[in-house]
CSV table of C-alpha atoms in Angstrom, one decimal:
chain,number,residue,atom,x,y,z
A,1,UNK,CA,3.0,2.2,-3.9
A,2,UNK,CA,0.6,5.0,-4.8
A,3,UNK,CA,-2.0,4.8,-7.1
A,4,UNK,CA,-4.5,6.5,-9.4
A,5,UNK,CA,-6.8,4.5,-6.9
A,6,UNK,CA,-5.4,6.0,-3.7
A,7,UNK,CA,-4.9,9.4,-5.0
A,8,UNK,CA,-8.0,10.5,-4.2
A,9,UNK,CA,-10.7,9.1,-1.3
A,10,UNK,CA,-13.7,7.3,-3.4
A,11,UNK,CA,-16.6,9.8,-3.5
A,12,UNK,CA,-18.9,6.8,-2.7
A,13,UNK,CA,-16.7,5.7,0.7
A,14,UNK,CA,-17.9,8.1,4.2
A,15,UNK,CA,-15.5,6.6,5.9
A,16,UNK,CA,-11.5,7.6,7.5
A,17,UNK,CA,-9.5,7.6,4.5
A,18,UNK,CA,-5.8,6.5,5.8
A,19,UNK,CA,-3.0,7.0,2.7
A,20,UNK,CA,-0.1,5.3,5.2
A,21,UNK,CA,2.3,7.6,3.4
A,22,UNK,CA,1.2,10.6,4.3
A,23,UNK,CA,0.5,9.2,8.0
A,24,UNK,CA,3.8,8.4,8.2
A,25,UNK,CA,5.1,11.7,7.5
A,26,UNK,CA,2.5,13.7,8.8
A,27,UNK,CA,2.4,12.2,12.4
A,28,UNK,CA,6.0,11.2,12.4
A,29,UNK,CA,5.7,7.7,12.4
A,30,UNK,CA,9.6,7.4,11.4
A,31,UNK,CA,13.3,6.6,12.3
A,32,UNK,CA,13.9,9.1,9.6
A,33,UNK,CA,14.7,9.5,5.9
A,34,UNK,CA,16.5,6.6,3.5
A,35,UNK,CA,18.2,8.6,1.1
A,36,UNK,CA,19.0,5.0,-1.2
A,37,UNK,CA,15.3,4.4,-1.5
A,38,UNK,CA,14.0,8.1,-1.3
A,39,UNK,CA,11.3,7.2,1.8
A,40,UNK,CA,10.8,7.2,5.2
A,41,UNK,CA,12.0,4.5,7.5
A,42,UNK,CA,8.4,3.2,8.9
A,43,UNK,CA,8.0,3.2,12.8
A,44,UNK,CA,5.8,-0.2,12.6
A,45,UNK,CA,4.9,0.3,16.6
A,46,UNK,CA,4.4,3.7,16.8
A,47,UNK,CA,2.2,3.8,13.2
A,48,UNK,CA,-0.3,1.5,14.6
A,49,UNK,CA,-0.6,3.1,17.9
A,50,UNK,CA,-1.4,6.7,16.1
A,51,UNK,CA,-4.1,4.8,13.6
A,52,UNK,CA,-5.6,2.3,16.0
A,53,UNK,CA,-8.1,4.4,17.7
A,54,UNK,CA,-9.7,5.6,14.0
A,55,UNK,CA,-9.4,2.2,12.2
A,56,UNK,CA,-10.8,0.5,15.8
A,57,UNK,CA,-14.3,2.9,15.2
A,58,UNK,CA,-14.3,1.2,11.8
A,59,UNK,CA,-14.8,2.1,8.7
A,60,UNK,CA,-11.8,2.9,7.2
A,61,UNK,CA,-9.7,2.1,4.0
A,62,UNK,CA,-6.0,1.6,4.9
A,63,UNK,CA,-3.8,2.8,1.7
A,64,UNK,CA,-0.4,1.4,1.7
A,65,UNK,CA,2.2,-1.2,-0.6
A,66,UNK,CA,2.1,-3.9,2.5
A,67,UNK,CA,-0.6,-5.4,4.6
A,68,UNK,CA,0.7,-8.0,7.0
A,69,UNK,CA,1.8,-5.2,9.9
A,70,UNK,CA,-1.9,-5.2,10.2
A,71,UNK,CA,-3.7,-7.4,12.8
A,72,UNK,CA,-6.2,-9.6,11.6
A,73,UNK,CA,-9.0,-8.0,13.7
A,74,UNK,CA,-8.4,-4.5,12.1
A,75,UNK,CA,-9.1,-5.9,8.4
A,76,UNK,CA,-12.3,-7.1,6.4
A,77,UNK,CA,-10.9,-7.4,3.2
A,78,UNK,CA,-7.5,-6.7,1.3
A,79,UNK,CA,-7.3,-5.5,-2.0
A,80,UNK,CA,-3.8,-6.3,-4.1
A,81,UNK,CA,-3.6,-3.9,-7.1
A,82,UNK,CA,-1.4,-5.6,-9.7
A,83,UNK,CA,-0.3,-5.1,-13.1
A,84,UNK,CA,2.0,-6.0,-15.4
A,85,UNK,CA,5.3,-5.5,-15.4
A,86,UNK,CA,6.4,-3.8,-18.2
A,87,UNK,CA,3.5,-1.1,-17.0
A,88,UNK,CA,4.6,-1.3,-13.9
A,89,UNK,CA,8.3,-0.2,-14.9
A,90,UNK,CA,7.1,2.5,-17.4
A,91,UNK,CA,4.9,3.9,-13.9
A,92,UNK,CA,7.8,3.7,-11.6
A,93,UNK,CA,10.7,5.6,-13.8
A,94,UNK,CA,7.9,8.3,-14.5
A,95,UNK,CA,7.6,8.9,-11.1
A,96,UNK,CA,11.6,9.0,-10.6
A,97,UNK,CA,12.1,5.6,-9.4
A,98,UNK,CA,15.5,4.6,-10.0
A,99,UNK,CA,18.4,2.4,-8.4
A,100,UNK,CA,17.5,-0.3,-5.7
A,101,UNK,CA,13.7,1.2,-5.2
A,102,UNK,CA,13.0,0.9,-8.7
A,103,UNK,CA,14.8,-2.9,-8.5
A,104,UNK,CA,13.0,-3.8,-5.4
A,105,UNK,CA,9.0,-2.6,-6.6
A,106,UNK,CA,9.7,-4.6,-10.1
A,107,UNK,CA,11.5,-8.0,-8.5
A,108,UNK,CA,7.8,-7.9,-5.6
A,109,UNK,CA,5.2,-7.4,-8.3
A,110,UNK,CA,7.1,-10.4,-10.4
A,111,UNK,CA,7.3,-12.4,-7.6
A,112,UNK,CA,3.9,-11.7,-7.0
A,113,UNK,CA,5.7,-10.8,-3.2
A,114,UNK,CA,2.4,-8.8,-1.9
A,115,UNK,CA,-0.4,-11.1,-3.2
A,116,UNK,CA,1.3,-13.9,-0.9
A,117,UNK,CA,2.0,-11.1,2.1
A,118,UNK,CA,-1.6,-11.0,1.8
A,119,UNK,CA,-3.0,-14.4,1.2
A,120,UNK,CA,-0.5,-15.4,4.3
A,121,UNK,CA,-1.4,-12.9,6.7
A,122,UNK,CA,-5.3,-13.3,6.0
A,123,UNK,CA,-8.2,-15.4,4.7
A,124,UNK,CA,-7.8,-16.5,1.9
A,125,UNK,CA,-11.3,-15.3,0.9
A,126,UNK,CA,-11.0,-11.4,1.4
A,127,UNK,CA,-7.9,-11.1,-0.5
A,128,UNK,CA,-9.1,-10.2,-3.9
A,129,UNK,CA,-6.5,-9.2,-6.2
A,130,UNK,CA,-7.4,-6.2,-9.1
A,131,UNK,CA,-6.0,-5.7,-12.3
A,132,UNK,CA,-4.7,-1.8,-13.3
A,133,UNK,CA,-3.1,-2.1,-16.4
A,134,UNK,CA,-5.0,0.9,-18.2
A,135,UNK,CA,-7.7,3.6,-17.2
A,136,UNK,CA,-10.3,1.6,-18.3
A,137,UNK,CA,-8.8,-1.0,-15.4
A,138,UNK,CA,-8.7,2.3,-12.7
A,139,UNK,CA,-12.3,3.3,-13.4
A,140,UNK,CA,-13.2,-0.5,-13.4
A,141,UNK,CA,-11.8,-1.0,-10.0
């Protein structure tokens, strides 16, 4: 999911910037468009071919809702953005959620679904989960 966070690239960060969305569409990384959920239908093979060359020189922040397509080797620490729910919902429908995407993104962050993608796909100890309830939890992070 986007965020206030990955909006913009960090003024303080020099390194590749990769928002996986706009990768996605931009280099065609795709099967094509899911009218139920309003996205693109992610080419998991042919996205990490077109990033691995610039996430392989290093440096890089990798922007995207799931982390556990990502080998092991390609990340030093994963950052879960979570709030709560009823946030979360308020977000969503503001930015036209609706149906079965809108279902899907509330029943993961209540599950806590990407939090345990993360914690299972890599040490424990560079998962850190953040907080973005408010602005004053944005500019924290």
């Amino acid at each position: 999911i986007a965020s206030p966070n990955a909006a913009r690239q960090p003024k303080f960060w020099a390194g590749a910037y990769l928002s996986i969305n706009a990768v996605v569409k931009e280099r065609e990384c795709h099967e094509g468009w899911d009218d139920e959920f309003r996205s693109w239908v992610v080419d998991e093979d042919k996205l990490l071919d077109s990033i691995e060359e610039e996430v392989q020189q290093g440096g890089c922040i990798i922007d995207w809702h799931a982390c556990d397509l990502f080998p092991k080797s390609w990340i030093d620490l994963v950052v879960v953005v979570r709030c709560d729910s009823t946030v979360l919902y308020d977000r969503l429908a503001a930015r036209g959620y609706s149906g079965k995407k809108l279902d899907e993104n509330m029943d993961s962050e209540i599950m806590e679904a990407l939090l345990e993608e993360a914690r299972e796909s890599y040490d424990e100890e560079i998962v850190v989960e953040l907080r973005s309830d408010n602005p004053d939890d944005v500019e924290g992070n």
